[in-house]
JSON list of C-alpha atoms in Angstrom, two decimals:
[
{"chain": "A", "resi": 1, "resn": "ASP", "atom": "CA", "xyz": [10.01, -26.35, -4.66]},
{"chain": "A", "resi": 2, "resn": "ALA", "atom": "CA", "xyz": [10.81, -24.70, -1.32]},
{"chain": "A", "resi": 3, "resn": "ARG", "atom": "CA", "xyz": [9.50, -21.27, -2.21]},
{"chain": "A", "resi": 4, "resn": "PRO", "atom": "CA", "xyz": [6.91, -19.90, 0.24]},
{"chain": "A", "resi": 5, "resn": "LEU", "atom": "CA", "xyz": [3.27, -19.41, -0.65]},
{"chain": "A", "resi": 6, "resn": "LEU", "atom": "CA", "xyz": [3.18, -21.96, -3.46]},
{"chain": "A", "resi": 7, "resn": "GLU", "atom": "CA", "xyz": [0.89, -24.05, -1.31]},
{"chain": "A", "resi": 8, "resn": "PRO", "atom": "CA", "xyz": [-2.48, -22.81, -0.09]},
{"chain": "A", "resi": 9, "resn": "ILE", "atom": "CA", "xyz": [-2.44, -21.44, 3.43]},
{"chain": "A", "resi": 10, "resn": "HIS", "atom": "CA", "xyz": [-5.16, -22.85, 5.67]},
{"chain": "A", "resi": 11, "resn": "ALA", "atom": "CA", "xyz": [-6.39, -20.71, 8.56]},
{"chain": "A", "resi": 12, "resn": "TRP", "atom": "CA", "xyz": [-7.46, -23.53, 10.88]},
{"chain": "A", "resi": 13, "resn": "PRO", "atom": "CA", "xyz": [-3.97, -24.39, 12.28]},
{"chain": "A", "resi": 14, "resn": "TYR", "atom": "CA", "xyz": [-3.34, -20.71, 13.00]},
{"chain": "A", "resi": 15, "resn": "LEU", "atom": "CA", "xyz": [-6.74, -20.30, 14.64]},
{"chain": "A", "resi": 16, "resn": "LYS", "atom": "CA", "xyz": [-6.14, -23.35, 16.86]},
{"chain": "A", "resi": 17, "resn": "ALA", "atom": "CA", "xyz": [-2.74, -21.96, 17.92]},
{"chain": "A", "resi": 18, "resn": "PHE", "atom": "CA", "xyz": [-4.32, -18.58, 18.67]},
{"chain": "A", "resi": 19, "resn": "LEU", "atom": "CA", "xyz": [-7.11, -20.15, 20.75]},
{"chain": "A", "resi": 20, "resn": "PHE", "atom": "CA", "xyz": [-4.51, -22.17, 22.65]},
{"chain": "A", "resi": 21, "resn": "ILE", "atom": "CA", "xyz": [-2.26, -19.15, 23.37]},
{"chain": "A", "resi": 22, "resn": "VAL", "atom": "CA", "xyz": [-4.89, -16.52, 24.30]},
{"chain": "A", "resi": 23, "resn": "PRO", "atom": "CA", "xyz": [-5.82, -17.94, 27.75]},
{"chain": "A", "resi": 24, "resn": "PHE", "atom": "CA", "xyz": [-2.14, -18.04, 28.75]},
{"chain": "A", "resi": 25, "resn": "TRP", "atom": "CA", "xyz": [-1.65, -14.55, 27.39]},
{"chain": "A", "resi": 26, "resn": "LEU", "atom": "CA", "xyz": [-4.59, -13.21, 29.42]},
{"chain": "A", "resi": 27, "resn": "LEU", "atom": "CA", "xyz": [-3.39, -15.01, 32.54]},
{"chain": "A", "resi": 28, "resn": "ILE", "atom": "CA", "xyz": [0.17, -13.69, 32.26]},
{"chain": "A", "resi": 29, "resn": "PHE", "atom": "CA", "xyz": [-0.94, -10.13, 31.49]},
{"chain": "A", "resi": 30, "resn": "GLY", "atom": "CA", "xyz": [-3.40, -10.29, 34.39]},
{"chain": "A", "resi": 31, "resn": "LEU", "atom": "CA", "xyz": [-0.75, -11.54, 36.81]},
{"chain": "A", "resi": 32, "resn": "LEU", "atom": "CA", "xyz": [1.67, -8.84, 35.68]},
{"chain": "A", "resi": 33, "resn": "GLY", "atom": "CA", "xyz": [-0.98, -6.17, 36.19]},
{"chain": "A", "resi": 34, "resn": "LEU", "atom": "CA", "xyz": [-1.00, -5.13, 32.56]},
{"chain": "A", "resi": 35, "resn": "TYR", "atom": "CA", "xyz": [-4.80, -5.05, 32.52]},
{"chain": "A", "resi": 36, "resn": "ASN", "atom": "CA", "xyz": [-4.85, -2.57, 35.37]},
{"chain": "A", "resi": 37, "resn": "ASN", "atom": "CA", "xyz": [-7.00, 0.47, 34.57]},
{"chain": "A", "resi": 38, "resn": "SER", "atom": "CA", "xyz": [-4.26, 2.91, 35.61]},
{"chain": "A", "resi": 39, "resn": "ILE", "atom": "CA", "xyz": [-2.00, 1.54, 32.85]},
{"chain": "A", "resi": 40, "resn": "TYR", "atom": "CA", "xyz": [-4.46, 2.77, 30.23]},
{"chain": "A", "resi": 41, "resn": "GLU", "atom": "CA", "xyz": [-5.48, 5.98, 31.97]},
{"chain": "A", "resi": 42, "resn": "LYS", "atom": "CA", "xyz": [-2.30, 7.75, 30.83]},
{"chain": "A", "resi": 43, "resn": "ARG", "atom": "CA", "xyz": [-3.16, 6.91, 27.21]},
{"chain": "A", "resi": 44, "resn": "PHE", "atom": "CA", "xyz": [-6.39, 8.87, 27.28]},
{"chain": "A", "resi": 45, "resn": "VAL", "atom": "CA", "xyz": [-6.12, 12.21, 25.53]},
{"chain": "A", "resi": 46, "resn": "GLU", "atom": "CA", "xyz": [-8.22, 15.28, 26.11]},
{"chain": "A", "resi": 47, "resn": "PHE", "atom": "CA", "xyz": [-9.60, 17.98, 23.85]},
{"chain": "A", "resi": 48, "resn": "GLY", "atom": "CA", "xyz": [-6.88, 20.40, 22.78]},
{"chain": "A", "resi": 49, "resn": "ARG", "atom": "CA", "xyz": [-3.95, 17.99, 23.12]},
{"chain": "A", "resi": 50, "resn": "LEU", "atom": "CA", "xyz": [-1.37, 17.85, 20.36]},
{"chain": "A", "resi": 51, "resn": "LEU", "atom": "CA", "xyz": [-1.19, 14.50, 18.53]},
{"chain": "A", "resi": 52, "resn": "VAL", "atom": "CA", "xyz": [1.81, 13.52, 16.39]},
{"chain": "A", "resi": 53, "resn": "GLY", "atom": "CA", "xyz": [1.76, 10.50, 14.09]},
{"chain": "A", "resi": 54, "resn": "SER", "atom": "CA", "xyz": [4.56, 7.98, 14.52]},
{"chain": "A", "resi": 55, "resn": "PHE", "atom": "CA", "xyz": [4.73, 7.24, 10.78]},
{"chain": "A", "resi": 56, "resn": "ILE", "atom": "CA", "xyz": [6.96, 9.75, 9.02]},
{"chain": "A", "resi": 57, "resn": "ASP", "atom": "CA", "xyz": [7.03, 9.67, 5.23]},
{"chain": "A", "resi": 58, "resn": "ASP", "atom": "CA", "xyz": [6.58, 12.78, 3.10]},
{"chain": "A", "resi": 59, "resn": "SER", "atom": "CA", "xyz": [5.39, 14.81, 6.10]},
{"chain": "A", "resi": 60, "resn": "VAL", "atom": "CA", "xyz": [4.85, 14.76, 9.84]},
{"chain": "A", "resi": 61, "resn": "ARG", "atom": "CA", "xyz": [1.18, 14.25, 10.61]},
{"chain": "A", "resi": 62, "resn": "VAL", "atom": "CA", "xyz": [0.18, 16.46, 13.50]},
{"chain": "A", "resi": 63, "resn": "CYS", "atom": "CA", "xyz": [-3.10, 17.88, 14.79]},
{"chain": "A", "resi": 64, "resn": "ILE", "atom": "CA", "xyz": [-4.78, 19.36, 17.81]},
{"chain": "A", "resi": 65, "resn": "LEU", "atom": "CA", "xyz": [-7.48, 17.01, 19.08]},
{"chain": "A", "resi": 66, "resn": "PRO", "atom": "CA", "xyz": [-10.91, 18.55, 18.47]},
{"chain": "A", "resi": 67, "resn": "PRO", "atom": "CA", "xyz": [-13.82, 18.18, 20.90]},
{"chain": "A", "resi": 68, "resn": "LEU", "atom": "CA", "xyz": [-15.18, 14.62, 20.82]},
{"chain": "A", "resi": 69, "resn": "GLU", "atom": "CA", "xyz": [-18.35, 13.02, 22.16]},
{"chain": "A", "resi": 70, "resn": "THR", "atom": "CA", "xyz": [-16.37, 10.23, 23.85]},
{"chain": "A", "resi": 71, "resn": "ARG", "atom": "CA", "xyz": [-12.91, 9.84, 25.33]},
{"chain": "A", "resi": 72, "resn": "ALA", "atom": "CA", "xyz": [-10.08, 9.12, 22.93]},
{"chain": "A", "resi": 73, "resn": "ILE", "atom": "CA", "xyz": [-7.03, 6.96, 23.48]},
{"chain": "A", "resi": 74, "resn": "ALA", "atom": "CA", "xyz": [-3.59, 7.46, 21.93]},
{"chain": "A", "resi": 75, "resn": "LYS", "atom": "CA", "xyz": [-2.17, 4.04, 21.19]},
{"chain": "A", "resi": 76, "resn": "ALA", "atom": "CA", "xyz": [0.66, 2.72, 19.04]},
{"chain": "A", "resi": 77, "resn": "ASP", "atom": "CA", "xyz": [0.59, 4.95, 15.99]},
{"chain": "A", "resi": 78, "resn": "CYS", "atom": "CA", "xyz": [0.52, 8.41, 17.50]},
{"chain": "A", "resi": 79, "resn": "PHE", "atom": "CA", "xyz": [1.95, 10.35, 20.41]},
{"chain": "A", "resi": 80, "resn": "CYS", "atom": "CA", "xyz": [0.17, 12.81, 22.66]},
{"chain": "A", "resi": 81, "resn": "VAL", "atom": "CA", "xyz": [2.45, 15.78, 23.25]},
{"chain": "A", "resi": 82, "resn": "ARG", "atom": "CA", "xyz": [1.77, 17.50, 26.55]},
{"chain": "A", "resi": 83, "resn": "SER", "atom": "CA", "xyz": [3.33, 20.95, 26.66]},
{"chain": "A", "resi": 84, "resn": "ASP", "atom": "CA", "xyz": [3.53, 23.74, 29.21]},
{"chain": "A", "resi": 85, "resn": "ALA", "atom": "CA", "xyz": [1.11, 26.49, 28.16]},
{"chain": "A", "resi": 86, "resn": "PHE", "atom": "CA", "xyz": [3.33, 29.09, 29.88]},
{"chain": "A", "resi": 87, "resn": "VAL", "atom": "CA", "xyz": [6.25, 28.17, 27.60]},
{"chain": "A", "resi": 88, "resn": "VAL", "atom": "CA", "xyz": [4.79, 27.17, 24.25]},
{"chain": "A", "resi": 89, "resn": "ASP", "atom": "CA", "xyz": [1.61, 27.91, 22.32]},
{"chain": "A", "resi": 90, "resn": "ARG", "atom": "CA", "xyz": [0.08, 24.57, 21.33]},
{"chain": "A", "resi": 91, "resn": "THR", "atom": "CA", "xyz": [-0.82, 25.76, 17.82]},
{"chain": "A", "resi": 92, "resn": "PHE", "atom": "CA", "xyz": [2.70, 27.13, 17.34]},
{"chain": "A", "resi": 93, "resn": "LEU", "atom": "CA", "xyz": [4.05, 23.74, 18.40]},
{"chain": "A", "resi": 94, "resn": "MET", "atom": "CA", "xyz": [1.74, 22.04, 15.90]},
{"chain": "A", "resi": 95, "resn": "TYR", "atom": "CA", "xyz": [3.04, 24.27, 13.11]},
{"chain": "A", "resi": 96, "resn": "GLN", "atom": "CA", "xyz": [6.66, 23.65, 14.21]},
{"chain": "A", "resi": 97, "resn": "MET", "atom": "CA", "xyz": [6.13, 19.88, 14.24]},
{"chain": "A", "resi": 98, "resn": "GLY", "atom": "CA", "xyz": [4.64, 20.03, 10.75]},
{"chain": "A", "resi": 99, "resn": "LEU", "atom": "CA", "xyz": [7.64, 21.80, 9.21]},
{"chain": "A", "resi": 100, "resn": "GLN", "atom": "CA", "xyz": [9.79, 20.14, 6.58]},
{"chain": "A", "resi": 101, "resn": "SER", "atom": "CA", "xyz": [12.85, 20.71, 8.79]},
{"chain": "A", "resi": 102, "resn": "THR", "atom": "CA", "xyz": [11.20, 18.68, 11.58]},
{"chain": "A", "resi": 103, "resn": "ARG", "atom": "CA", "xyz": [10.41, 15.91, 9.11]},
{"chain": "A", "resi": 104, "resn": "ASP", "atom": "CA", "xyz": [14.01, 15.97, 7.88]},
{"chain": "A", "resi": 105, "resn": "ALA", "atom": "CA", "xyz": [15.30, 15.71, 11.46]},
{"chain": "A", "resi": 106, "resn": "LEU", "atom": "CA", "xyz": [13.05, 12.71, 12.12]},
{"chain": "A", "resi": 107, "resn": "VAL", "atom": "CA", "xyz": [13.44, 10.84, 8.83]},
{"chain": "A", "resi": 108, "resn": "GLY", "atom": "CA", "xyz": [16.96, 9.70, 9.68]},
{"chain": "A", "resi": 109, "resn": "GLU", "atom": "CA", "xyz": [15.66, 8.19, 12.92]},
{"chain": "A", "resi": 110, "resn": "ILE", "atom": "CA", "xyz": [12.98, 6.00, 11.32]},
{"chain": "A", "resi": 111, "resn": "HIS", "atom": "CA", "xyz": [13.20, 2.29, 12.08]},
{"chain": "A", "resi": 112, "resn": "GLY", "atom": "CA", "xyz": [11.18, -0.74, 11.03]},
{"chain": "A", "resi": 113, "resn": "ALA", "atom": "CA", "xyz": [10.92, -2.42, 7.65]},
{"chain": "A", "resi": 114, "resn": "THR", "atom": "CA", "xyz": [7.22, -3.17, 7.39]},
{"chain": "A", "resi": 115, "resn": "ARG", "atom": "CA", "xyz": [5.91, -0.30, 9.51]},
{"chain": "A", "resi": 116, "resn": "PRO", "atom": "CA", "xyz": [8.61, 2.39, 9.51]},
{"chain": "A", "resi": 117, "resn": "ARG", "atom": "CA", "xyz": [8.04, 4.84, 12.33]},
{"chain": "A", "resi": 118, "resn": "ILE", "atom": "CA", "xyz": [9.70, 6.84, 15.08]},
{"chain": "A", "resi": 119, "resn": "THR", "atom": "CA", "xyz": [9.74, 6.19, 18.82]},
{"chain": "A", "resi": 120, "resn": "THR", "atom": "CA", "xyz": [8.85, 8.46, 21.72]},
{"chain": "A", "resi": 121, "resn": "LYS", "atom": "CA", "xyz": [12.55, 8.83, 22.49]},
{"chain": "A", "resi": 122, "resn": "GLN", "atom": "CA", "xyz": [13.25, 10.01, 18.94]},
{"chain": "A", "resi": 123, "resn": "LEU", "atom": "CA", "xyz": [10.35, 12.48, 19.06]},
{"chain": "A", "resi": 124, "resn": "ARG", "atom": "CA", "xyz": [11.63, 13.88, 22.36]},
{"chain": "A", "resi": 125, "resn": "SER", "atom": "CA", "xyz": [15.09, 14.39, 20.86]},
{"chain": "A", "resi": 126, "resn": "VAL", "atom": "CA", "xyz": [13.83, 16.80, 18.18]},
{"chain": "A", "resi": 127, "resn": "ARG", "atom": "CA", "xyz": [15.11, 20.32, 18.78]},
{"chain": "A", "resi": 128, "resn": "LEU", "atom": "CA", "xyz": [12.62, 23.07, 18.05]},
{"chain": "A", "resi": 129, "resn": "LYS", "atom": "CA", "xyz": [13.13, 26.82, 17.83]},
{"chain": "A", "resi": 130, "resn": "LEU", "atom": "CA", "xyz": [10.92, 28.48, 20.44]},
{"chain": "A", "resi": 131, "resn": "PRO", "atom": "CA", "xyz": [10.70, 32.27, 20.39]},
{"chain": "A", "resi": 132, "resn": "PRO", "atom": "CA", "xyz": [9.09, 34.03, 23.38]},
{"chain": "A", "resi": 133, "resn": "LEU", "atom": "CA", "xyz": [5.43, 33.14, 23.95]},
{"chain": "A", "resi": 134, "resn": "ALA", "atom": "CA", "xyz": [4.12, 36.51, 22.70]},
{"chain": "A", "resi": 135, "resn": "GLU", "atom": "CA", "xyz": [6.07, 36.06, 19.44]},
{"chain": "A", "resi": 136, "resn": "GLN", "atom": "CA", "xyz": [4.73, 32.50, 19.07]},
{"chain": "A", "resi": 137, "resn": "ARG", "atom": "CA", "xyz": [1.19, 33.82, 19.34]},
{"chain": "A", "resi": 138, "resn": "ARG", "atom": "CA", "xyz": [1.89, 36.55, 16.78]},
{"chain": "A", "resi": 139, "resn": "ILE", "atom": "CA", "xyz": [3.29, 33.94, 14.38]},
{"chain": "A", "resi": 140, "resn": "VAL", "atom": "CA", "xyz": [0.24, 31.71, 14.90]},
{"chain": "A", "resi": 141, "resn": "GLU", "atom": "CA", "xyz": [-2.10, 34.64, 14.14]},
{"chain": "A", "resi": 142, "resn": "LYS", "atom": "CA", "xyz": [-0.19, 35.41, 10.94]},
{"chain": "A", "resi": 143, "resn": "VAL", "atom": "CA", "xyz": [-0.07, 31.76, 9.80]},
{"chain": "A", "resi": 144, "resn": "ASP", "atom": "CA", "xyz": [-3.78, 31.34, 10.57]},
{"chain": "A", "resi": 145, "resn": "ALA", "atom": "CA", "xyz": [-4.59, 34.45, 8.53]},
{"chain": "A", "resi": 146, "resn": "LEU", "atom": "CA", "xyz": [-2.52, 33.18, 5.61]},
{"chain": "A", "resi": 147, "resn": "LEU", "atom": "CA", "xyz": [-4.11, 29.73, 5.81]},
{"chain": "A", "resi": 148, "resn": "ALA", "atom": "CA", "xyz": [-7.56, 31.37, 5.76]},
{"chain": "A", "resi": 149, "resn": "LEU", "atom": "CA", "xyz": [-6.56, 33.13, 2.51]},
{"chain": "A", "resi": 150, "resn": "VAL", "atom": "CA", "xyz": [-5.32, 29.82, 1.05]},
{"chain": "A", "resi": 151, "resn": "ASN", "atom": "CA", "xyz": [-8.57, 28.06, 2.02]},
{"chain": "A", "resi": 152, "resn": "ALA", "atom": "CA", "xyz": [-10.64, 30.87, 0.51]},
{"chain": "A", "resi": 153, "resn": "ALA", "atom": "CA", "xyz": [-8.62, 30.65, -2.72]},
{"chain": "A", "resi": 154, "resn": "LEU", "atom": "CA", "xyz": [-9.10, 26.87, -2.82]},
{"chain": "A", "resi": 155, "resn": "ASP", "atom": "CA", "xyz": [-12.85, 27.33, -2.34]},
{"chain": "A", "resi": 156, "resn": "ARG", "atom": "CA", "xyz": [-12.95, 29.85, -5.22]},
{"chain": "A", "resi": 157, "resn": "LEU", "atom": "CA", "xyz": [-10.93, 27.48, -7.40]},
{"chain": "A", "resi": 158, "resn": "ALA", "atom": "CA", "xyz": [-13.32, 24.59, -6.67]},
{"chain": "A", "resi": 159, "resn": "SER", "atom": "CA", "xyz": [-16.28, 26.86, -7.45]},
{"chain": "A", "resi": 160, "resn": "ALA", "atom": "CA", "xyz": [-14.68, 27.97, -10.73]},
{"chain": "A", "resi": 161, "resn": "GLN", "atom": "CA", "xyz": [-14.01, 24.33, -11.67]},
{"chain": "A", "resi": 162, "resn": "ARG", "atom": "CA", "xyz": [-17.65, 23.41, -11.00]},
{"chain": "A", "resi": 163, "resn": "MET", "atom": "CA", "xyz": [-18.79, 26.39, -13.08]},
{"chain": "A", "resi": 164, "resn": "GLY", "atom": "CA", "xyz": [-16.41, 25.39, -15.89]},
{"chain": "A", "resi": 165, "resn": "ASN", "atom": "CA", "xyz": [-17.73, 21.82, -15.82]},
{"chain": "A", "resi": 166, "resn": "ARG", "atom": "CA", "xyz": [-21.34, 23.07, -16.02]},
{"chain": "A", "resi": 167, "resn": "LEU", "atom": "CA", "xyz": [-20.44, 25.38, -18.90]},
{"chain": "A", "resi": 168, "resn": "ARG", "atom": "CA", "xyz": [-18.71, 22.49, -20.71]},
{"chain": "A", "resi": 169, "resn": "ASP", "atom": "CA", "xyz": [-21.79, 20.30, -20.23]},
{"chain": "A", "resi": 170, "resn": "ILE", "atom": "CA", "xyz": [-24.10, 23.06, -21.52]},
{"chain": "A", "resi": 171, "resn": "LEU", "atom": "CA", "xyz": [-21.90, 23.61, -24.59]},
{"chain": "A", "resi": 172, "resn": "ALA", "atom": "CA", "xyz": [-21.66, 19.87, -25.24]},
{"chain": "A", "resi": 173, "resn": "ALA", "atom": "CA", "xyz": [-25.45, 19.52, -24.98]},
{"chain": "A", "resi": 174, "resn": "ALA", "atom": "CA", "xyz": [-25.96, 22.44, -27.37]},
{"chain": "A", "resi": 175, "resn": "ALA", "atom": "CA", "xyz": [-23.54, 21.05, -29.98]}
]
């Protein structure tokens, strides 16, 4: 039977091939300068930078990098978006990137069968609506205020659920 995976797969041949290839890989990358520190320096991201995930499924994953104890590096699965603070409010840009319309614009550009994602070129091609900076800041203030109300309501709901569970346990114990 020629179907794959009917026979056990042994790791040793793959490990030997890996150990044989790695020295050549390191040599070639070293000769090409791909282990040069400046190559990786551009991948480091700083506090406050906007990060966008390259995997787009039901939403666009986007965040502003919080303060960290160590340096962070943006590698294959996310993009660091560097924007001009005189043109766009970073939080406004985060909210714009997280919109369903942005996801819809990107979903048609997804490629890859096993790890479907977008490329930097596709992310750069997304057209966003940018009102004047003062209006962006007003929108951010309003969205933040509404999100604070949502978070407060979620906290009250969780508290009510805990109280309901305690009440149920008390009534069950009394029965």
